[in-house]
Amino acid sequence: MAQKPLRLLACGDVEGKFDILFNRVQAIQKKSGNFDLLLCVGNFFGSTQDAEWEEYKTGIKKAPIQTYVLGANNQETVKYFQDADGCELAENITYLGRKGIFTGSSGLQIVYLSGTESLNEPVPGYSFSPKDVSSLRTMLCTTSQFKGVDILLTSPWPKYVGNFGNSSGEVDTKKCGSALVSSLAMGLKPRYHFAALEKTYYERLPYRNHIVLQENAQHATRFIALANVGNPEKKKYLYAFSIVPMKLMDAAELVKQPPDVTENPYRKSGQEASIGKQILAPVEESACQFFFDLNEKQGRKRSSTGRDSKSSPHPKQPRKPPQPPGPCWFCLASPEVEKHLVVNIGTHCYLALAKGGLSDDHVLILPIGHYQSVVELSAEVVEEVEKYKATLRRFFKSRGKRCVVFERNYKSHHLQLQVIPVPISCSTTDDIKDAFITQAQEQQIELLEIPEHSDIKQIAQPGAAYFYVELDTGEKLFHRIKKNFPLQFGREVLASEAILNVPDKSDWRQCQISKEDEETLARHFRKDFEPYDFTLDD
């Protein structure tokens, strides 16, 4: 017999509006039947007037449901929470405590953390510290049997929760929220995570807790931020849901992925950030010393905004880019990079001439930080990649050429978007498309056409091997690599007699030239590309 789900309610900041909340709960229960628990996050008490609370405290009024609340988030309300370990505040209203694990008779496991983040010692009575977060994780995550918890309750939002997800509205999750809460959520893998304090409702798309193709499937997490009770904008402050404790669920049922699941917003290059340190968003900006200006006449360094670093007395401190596991020929910060081939540098990406290119103006779009594929890029990097592609199309069109872009995420260490210009007089876009399809059929490669406006991230998961072609019309061809794949496939097609008619250049190693010649080509490209260089725009 299947386990009967628990019916729960979660609520945002009550702020002392107890009658509004409990009258609403009574109305819901009258209409939909009784719920098992009400969980309150955020500010349960208001900063002023507590006459309403006195009626509940003295028993004149009673909460219509067993209610669990978090502790103070400010000095004004600390007085209501006398016992740091939790206590009954009124009939049916219980303070959970500063931090801990609540396990119900059903086996439901709720982890709670009261207060707001503080990195200073001593920690105020309304705050939590890195030590508090670390001890919670140690309590749970150190056992080999640990799979996650059912519910996590915090008052602050986790920082960066909006990454890879749907819009969080007016709340900027890169600036608001707690990095410690992000770290806690990362480690505890709650099925539901509730928070408040931002006075708005935000239900994020569910996110996965495993790396696809690298780790066993795990359950997804749903983050829900709730608004304040009785808000005039009528934003949602009460959330009803049903849940079977994970301990009682079939493993296959537990790990089923919802259709709209996204990447984990707290992941940085597939690795978890350390407790007590600021969690880095999966966004990169290269170190300043690598933002040199390629205009030889000026010879100045640029800030990461593309402006002269002298123009701002307080330049923004860049974040460190994702780090490769070893030496990388394409991370701009790496000594292995042949910087004489670099022809343009943006904020997140750079252009370099291809070594052993199919033509003198065969270029690569590369992320400055270490990313394996387009699928793993953050939104900011993707945006600049698209900007480079659009700019290169305009540039090559002005020179009587159309460009083909392809990526091979197979036996490659760092993302390389190959951009190969093809003279318009040589072949049409249909010719190029037919050449790819024909050669794929000959080599028994399944090359599929994908919708023009589709995102590669919707088709390929991080870690998946693939080959991808984008034509100047926006048409796209995709192959999911399962076993072996010819490493020079893209070059072979474009070098063939049907397109560029340089079959001897299908292998880049046969096309290498001297460093002096490479420097000359790079210098000419920079000069020709300068009128199109968006990185020089204010």
Coordinates of C-alpha atoms in Angstrom, one line a residue, residues 90-433:
A90 CA 1.9 29.5 22.4
E91 CA -0.6 26.6 22.0
N92 CA 0.1 25.0 18.6
I93 CA 2.9 27.5 17.9
T94 CA 6.5 26.2 18.4
Y95 CA 9.8 27.9 17.8
L96 CA 12.1 25.3 16.2
G97 CA 15.4 26.8 17.5
R98 CA 18.5 28.5 16.1
K99 CA 19.5 25.4 14.0
G100 CA 18.8 21.8 13.9
I101 CA 16.9 18.8 12.4
F102 CA 13.2 18.1 13.1
T103 CA 12.1 14.6 12.4
G104 CA 8.4 13.9 12.6
S105 CA 6.8 10.6 13.5
S106 CA 6.1 10.0 9.8
G107 CA 9.9 10.2 9.1
L108 CA 9.7 13.6 7.5
Q109 CA 13.0 15.4 8.0
I110 CA 13.1 19.2 8.2
V111 CA 16.4 21.1 8.6
Y112 CA 16.0 24.6 9.9
L113 CA 18.4 27.6 10.3
S114 CA 17.1 30.7 12.0
G115 CA 18.4 34.3 11.5
T116 CA 20.4 36.1 9.0
E117 CA 24.0 35.6 7.9
S118 CA 26.9 37.1 10.0
L119 CA 30.6 36.6 9.3
N120 CA 31.6 38.5 12.4
E121 CA 32.3 37.2 15.9
P122 CA 30.6 37.1 18.3
V123 CA 27.5 36.3 16.3
P124 CA 24.4 38.3 17.3
G125 CA 21.5 36.4 18.7
Y126 CA 19.5 36.9 15.5
S127 CA 22.2 35.6 13.1
F128 CA 24.0 32.4 12.1
S129 CA 27.7 31.9 11.3
P130 CA 29.8 29.8 9.0
K131 CA 30.3 27.5 12.0
D132 CA 26.5 27.0 12.4
V133 CA 26.2 26.0 8.7
S134 CA 29.3 23.7 9.0
S135 CA 27.9 21.9 12.0
L136 CA 24.5 21.4 10.3
R137 CA 26.2 19.8 7.3
T138 CA 28.5 17.7 9.5
M139 CA 25.5 16.4 11.4
L140 CA 24.0 15.0 8.2
C141 CA 26.4 14.8 5.2
T142 CA 29.2 12.8 6.7
T143 CA 27.3 9.5 6.6
S144 CA 27.6 7.4 3.4
Q145 CA 23.9 6.7 3.5
F146 CA 23.0 10.4 3.3
K147 CA 20.9 11.2 0.2
G148 CA 19.4 14.6 1.2
V149 CA 16.6 16.0 3.4
D150 CA 12.9 16.6 2.7
I151 CA 12.7 20.3 3.6
L152 CA 15.1 23.1 4.4
L153 CA 13.8 26.2 6.2
T154 CA 15.8 29.5 6.1
S155 CA 14.8 33.1 6.4
P156 CA 17.3 34.5 3.8
W157 CA 17.3 33.5 0.2
P158 CA 20.3 31.5 -1.0
K159 CA 22.6 33.7 -3.1
Y160 CA 22.7 32.8 -6.8
V161 CA 19.5 30.7 -6.7
G162 CA 18.4 32.4 -9.9
N163 CA 21.3 31.1 -11.9
F164 CA 20.2 28.8 -14.8
G165 CA 16.6 29.3 -13.7
N166 CA 13.5 31.4 -14.4
S167 CA 13.5 35.1 -13.6
S168 CA 13.5 36.0 -9.9
G169 CA 11.7 39.3 -10.7
E170 CA 13.0 42.4 -8.9
V171 CA 15.4 40.4 -6.6
D172 CA 18.9 40.3 -7.9
T173 CA 20.1 36.9 -6.7
K174 CA 23.7 37.7 -7.4
K175 CA 23.6 40.5 -4.9
C176 CA 20.8 39.5 -2.5
G177 CA 20.7 36.5 -0.2
S178 CA 23.2 34.5 1.8
A179 CA 26.2 32.6 0.3
L180 CA 26.2 30.4 3.4
V181 CA 22.6 29.4 2.8
S182 CA 23.6 28.5 -0.8
S183 CA 26.4 26.3 0.6
L184 CA 23.9 24.7 3.0
A185 CA 21.4 24.0 0.2
M186 CA 24.2 22.6 -2.0
G187 CA 25.2 20.1 0.7
L188 CA 21.8 19.1 2.1
K189 CA 20.0 18.6 -1.2
P190 CA 16.6 19.4 0.2
R191 CA 13.6 18.4 -1.9
Y192 CA 11.9 21.7 -0.9
H193 CA 13.6 24.8 0.3
F194 CA 11.5 27.7 1.7
A195 CA 12.7 31.3 2.4
A196 CA 11.4 34.8 2.8
L197 CA 12.5 38.3 3.8
E198 CA 12.5 39.8 0.2
K199 CA 8.7 40.5 0.3
T200 CA 8.0 38.7 -2.9
Y201 CA 7.0 35.3 -4.3
Y202 CA 9.4 33.3 -6.4
E203 CA 9.0 29.7 -7.3
R204 CA 12.2 28.7 -9.1
L205 CA 12.2 25.9 -11.6
P206 CA 13.4 22.7 -10.0
Y207 CA 17.1 22.0 -10.2
R208 CA 19.1 18.8 -10.2
N209 CA 21.5 17.7 -7.5
H210 CA 23.8 15.6 -9.7
I211 CA 26.1 16.0 -12.6
V212 CA 24.5 14.4 -15.6
L213 CA 26.5 11.4 -17.0
Q214 CA 29.0 11.7 -14.1
E215 CA 27.0 10.9 -11.0
N216 CA 24.0 8.7 -10.2
A217 CA 20.7 10.4 -10.6
Q218 CA 19.4 12.2 -7.5
H219 CA 16.1 13.9 -6.6
A220 CA 15.5 17.5 -7.7
T221 CA 15.2 20.5 -5.4
R222 CA 12.3 23.1 -5.5
F223 CA 13.1 26.5 -4.1
I224 CA 10.1 28.6 -3.1
A225 CA 10.4 32.2 -1.7
L226 CA 7.2 33.5 -0.1
A227 CA 5.9 37.1 0.3
N228 CA 4.8 38.8 3.5
V229 CA 1.3 38.1 5.0
G230 CA -1.4 40.5 4.0
N231 CA 0.8 42.3 1.4
P232 CA -1.3 44.9 -0.6
E233 CA 0.0 43.6 -3.9
K234 CA -1.6 40.2 -3.1
K235 CA 1.7 38.3 -3.7
K236 CA 1.5 34.7 -2.6
Y237 CA 2.5 34.2 1.0
L238 CA 1.0 30.8 1.6
Y239 CA 2.1 27.6 -0.3
A240 CA 0.3 24.3 0.0
F241 CA 2.0 21.0 -1.0
S242 CA 1.9 17.3 -0.4
I243 CA 5.0 15.2 0.4
V244 CA 5.9 11.6 1.2
P245 CA 9.0 11.4 3.4
M246 CA 11.9 10.4 1.2
K247 CA 12.8 7.5 3.6
L248 CA 9.5 5.9 2.6
M249 CA 9.8 6.4 -1.1
D250 CA 10.9 4.0 -3.8
A251 CA 14.4 5.0 -5.0
A252 CA 13.3 5.1 -8.7
E253 CA 10.3 7.3 -7.9
L254 CA 12.4 9.7 -5.8
V255 CA 14.9 10.5 -8.5
K256 CA 12.4 11.0 -11.3
Q257 CA 13.4 14.3 -12.9
P258 CA 10.6 16.9 -13.7
P259 CA 10.5 18.0 -17.3
D260 CA 11.5 21.5 -16.5
V261 CA 14.5 20.7 -14.4
T262 CA 17.6 23.0 -14.7
E263 CA 21.2 22.9 -13.7
N264 CA 22.2 23.4 -10.0
P265 CA 22.5 27.1 -9.5
Y266 CA 25.2 26.8 -6.9
R267 CA 27.7 24.7 -8.9
K268 CA 31.0 26.2 -10.0
S269 CA 32.6 24.2 -12.7
G270 CA 31.0 21.0 -11.3
Q271 CA 32.7 21.5 -7.9
E272 CA 31.2 22.6 -4.7
A273 CA 32.5 25.8 -3.1
S274 CA 34.0 25.7 0.4
I275 CA 32.0 26.4 3.6
G276 CA 32.8 29.8 5.1
K277 CA 34.1 31.2 1.8
Q278 CA 32.1 33.3 -0.5
I279 CA 30.5 31.0 -3.1
L280 CA 31.4 32.0 -6.6
A281 CA 28.6 32.1 -9.1
P282 CA 29.1 30.0 -12.2
V283 CA 30.3 33.2 -13.9
E284 CA 33.8 34.2 -14.8
E285 CA 35.7 37.3 -15.4
S286 CA 39.4 37.0 -16.2
A287 CA 42.1 38.6 -14.0
C288 CA 42.8 42.2 -15.0
Q289 CA 46.3 41.5 -16.2
F290 CA 45.0 39.6 -19.2
F291 CA 42.7 42.4 -20.4
F292 CA 45.4 44.1 -22.4
D293 CA 44.5 46.4 -25.3
L294 CA 45.4 45.0 -28.6
N295 CA 45.6 48.4 -30.2
E296 CA 49.3 48.7 -30.6
K297 CA 49.1 52.5 -30.9
Q298 CA 47.6 52.9 -27.5
G299 CA 49.2 50.0 -25.6
R300 CA 47.0 50.5 -22.5
K301 CA 45.3 48.1 -20.3
R302 CA 41.5 47.9 -20.2
S303 CA 39.2 47.2 -17.3
S304 CA 36.8 44.3 -17.7
T305 CA 34.1 46.7 -18.9
G306 CA 36.1 47.4 -22.0
R307 CA 36.8 51.0 -20.9
D308 CA 40.1 52.6 -20.0
S309 CA 40.9 51.6 -16.4
K310 CA 41.8 55.2 -15.6
S311 CA 38.2 56.3 -16.1
S312 CA 37.0 54.8 -12.9
P313 CA 38.6 55.5 -9.5
H314 CA 37.0 52.3 -8.1
P315 CA 37.3 49.6 -10.7
K316 CA 35.1 46.5 -10.1
Q317 CA 37.1 43.6 -8.7
P318 CA 36.9 40.7 -11.1
R319 CA 36.1 37.2 -10.0
K320 CA 38.5 34.5 -10.6
P321 CA 37.7 32.4 -13.7
P322 CA 36.9 28.6 -13.4
Q323 CA 40.1 26.8 -13.1
P324 CA 41.2 23.9 -15.4
P325 CA 42.3 20.6 -13.8
G326 CA 45.8 21.0 -15.5
P327 CA 47.6 23.0 -18.1
C328 CA 45.3 24.3 -20.8
W329 CA 46.3 25.7 -24.2
F330 CA 43.2 28.0 -24.4
C331 CA 42.6 29.5 -20.9
L332 CA 43.8 33.1 -21.5
A333 CA 45.5 33.2 -18.1
S334 CA 47.6 30.1 -19.0
P335 CA 51.2 30.4 -20.0
E336 CA 50.5 27.8 -22.7
V337 CA 48.4 30.2 -24.7
E338 CA 50.1 31.5 -27.8
K339 CA 49.1 35.1 -27.2
H340 CA 50.4 36.3 -30.6
L341 CA 47.4 34.6 -32.2
V342 CA 44.9 36.5 -29.9
V343 CA 43.2 39.1 -32.0
N344 CA 40.5 40.5 -29.8
I345 CA 39.5 40.3 -26.1
G346 CA 36.1 40.9 -24.6
T347 CA 34.9 40.7 -21.0
H348 CA 34.2 36.9 -21.0
C349 CA 35.5 35.7 -24.3
Y350 CA 38.3 36.3 -26.8
L351 CA 39.1 35.7 -30.5
A352 CA 42.2 34.0 -31.7
L353 CA 43.4 32.9 -35.1
A354 CA 43.2 29.2 -35.5
K355 CA 46.6 27.5 -35.6
G356 CA 46.8 25.8 -38.9
G357 CA 43.6 27.4 -40.1
L358 CA 41.6 26.5 -43.1
S359 CA 42.1 30.1 -44.3
D360 CA 44.0 33.1 -43.2
D361 CA 40.9 34.5 -41.4
H362 CA 39.8 31.2 -39.7
V363 CA 39.2 32.3 -36.1
L364 CA 38.1 30.7 -32.8
I365 CA 35.7 32.1 -30.2
L366 CA 37.0 31.0 -26.8
P367 CA 35.9 31.6 -23.2
I368 CA 38.5 33.4 -21.1
G369 CA 37.9 31.1 -18.2
H370 CA 37.9 27.3 -18.3
Y371 CA 34.7 25.8 -19.8
Q372 CA 34.5 22.5 -21.5
S373 CA 31.6 23.2 -23.9
V374 CA 28.9 25.7 -24.8
V375 CA 26.4 23.7 -22.7
E376 CA 28.4 24.6 -19.5
L377 CA 28.6 28.4 -20.2
S378 CA 27.0 30.9 -17.8
A379 CA 24.4 33.3 -19.2
E380 CA 26.9 36.2 -19.3
V381 CA 29.4 34.2 -21.4
V382 CA 26.7 32.9 -23.7
E383 CA 25.6 36.4 -24.3
E384 CA 29.1 37.5 -25.3
V385 CA 29.6 34.4 -27.5
E386 CA 26.4 35.4 -29.4
K387 CA 27.7 38.9 -29.7
Y388 CA 30.9 37.7 -31.2
K389 CA 29.1 35.4 -33.7
A390 CA 26.8 38.2 -34.9
T391 CA 29.8 40.6 -35.2
L392 CA 31.9 38.1 -37.2
R393 CA 28.9 37.5 -39.5
R394 CA 28.7 41.2 -40.3
F395 CA 32.5 41.5 -40.6
F396 CA 32.8 38.5 -43.1
K397 CA 29.7 39.6 -45.0
S398 CA 31.4 42.9 -45.7
R399 CA 34.2 40.9 -47.2
G400 CA 32.0 38.8 -49.4
K401 CA 32.0 35.8 -47.2
R402 CA 29.5 33.8 -45.1
C403 CA 30.7 32.0 -42.0
V404 CA 30.1 28.5 -40.6
V405 CA 30.4 27.9 -36.9
F406 CA 31.0 24.5 -35.4
E407 CA 31.9 22.9 -32.0
R408 CA 33.3 19.4 -31.3
N409 CA 32.8 18.6 -27.6
Y410 CA 34.7 15.3 -27.8
K411 CA 38.4 14.7 -26.9
S412 CA 38.7 18.5 -26.3
H413 CA 39.9 20.2 -23.2
H414 CA 38.5 23.7 -23.6
L415 CA 35.6 25.0 -25.6
Q416 CA 36.6 26.1 -29.1
L417 CA 34.0 27.6 -31.4
Q418 CA 35.5 27.3 -34.9
V419 CA 34.4 30.2 -37.2
I420 CA 35.3 29.5 -40.8
P421 CA 34.5 32.1 -43.5
V422 CA 33.5 30.7 -46.9
P423 CA 33.4 33.0 -49.9
I424 CA 29.8 33.6 -51.1
S425 CA 31.0 32.9 -54.6
C426 CA 32.1 29.4 -53.7
S427 CA 28.9 27.9 -52.4
T428 CA 25.4 28.6 -51.0
T429 CA 24.3 27.9 -47.5
D430 CA 22.3 24.9 -48.9
D431 CA 25.5 23.6 -50.5
I432 CA 27.3 23.7 -47.2
K433 CA 24.4 22.1 -45.4

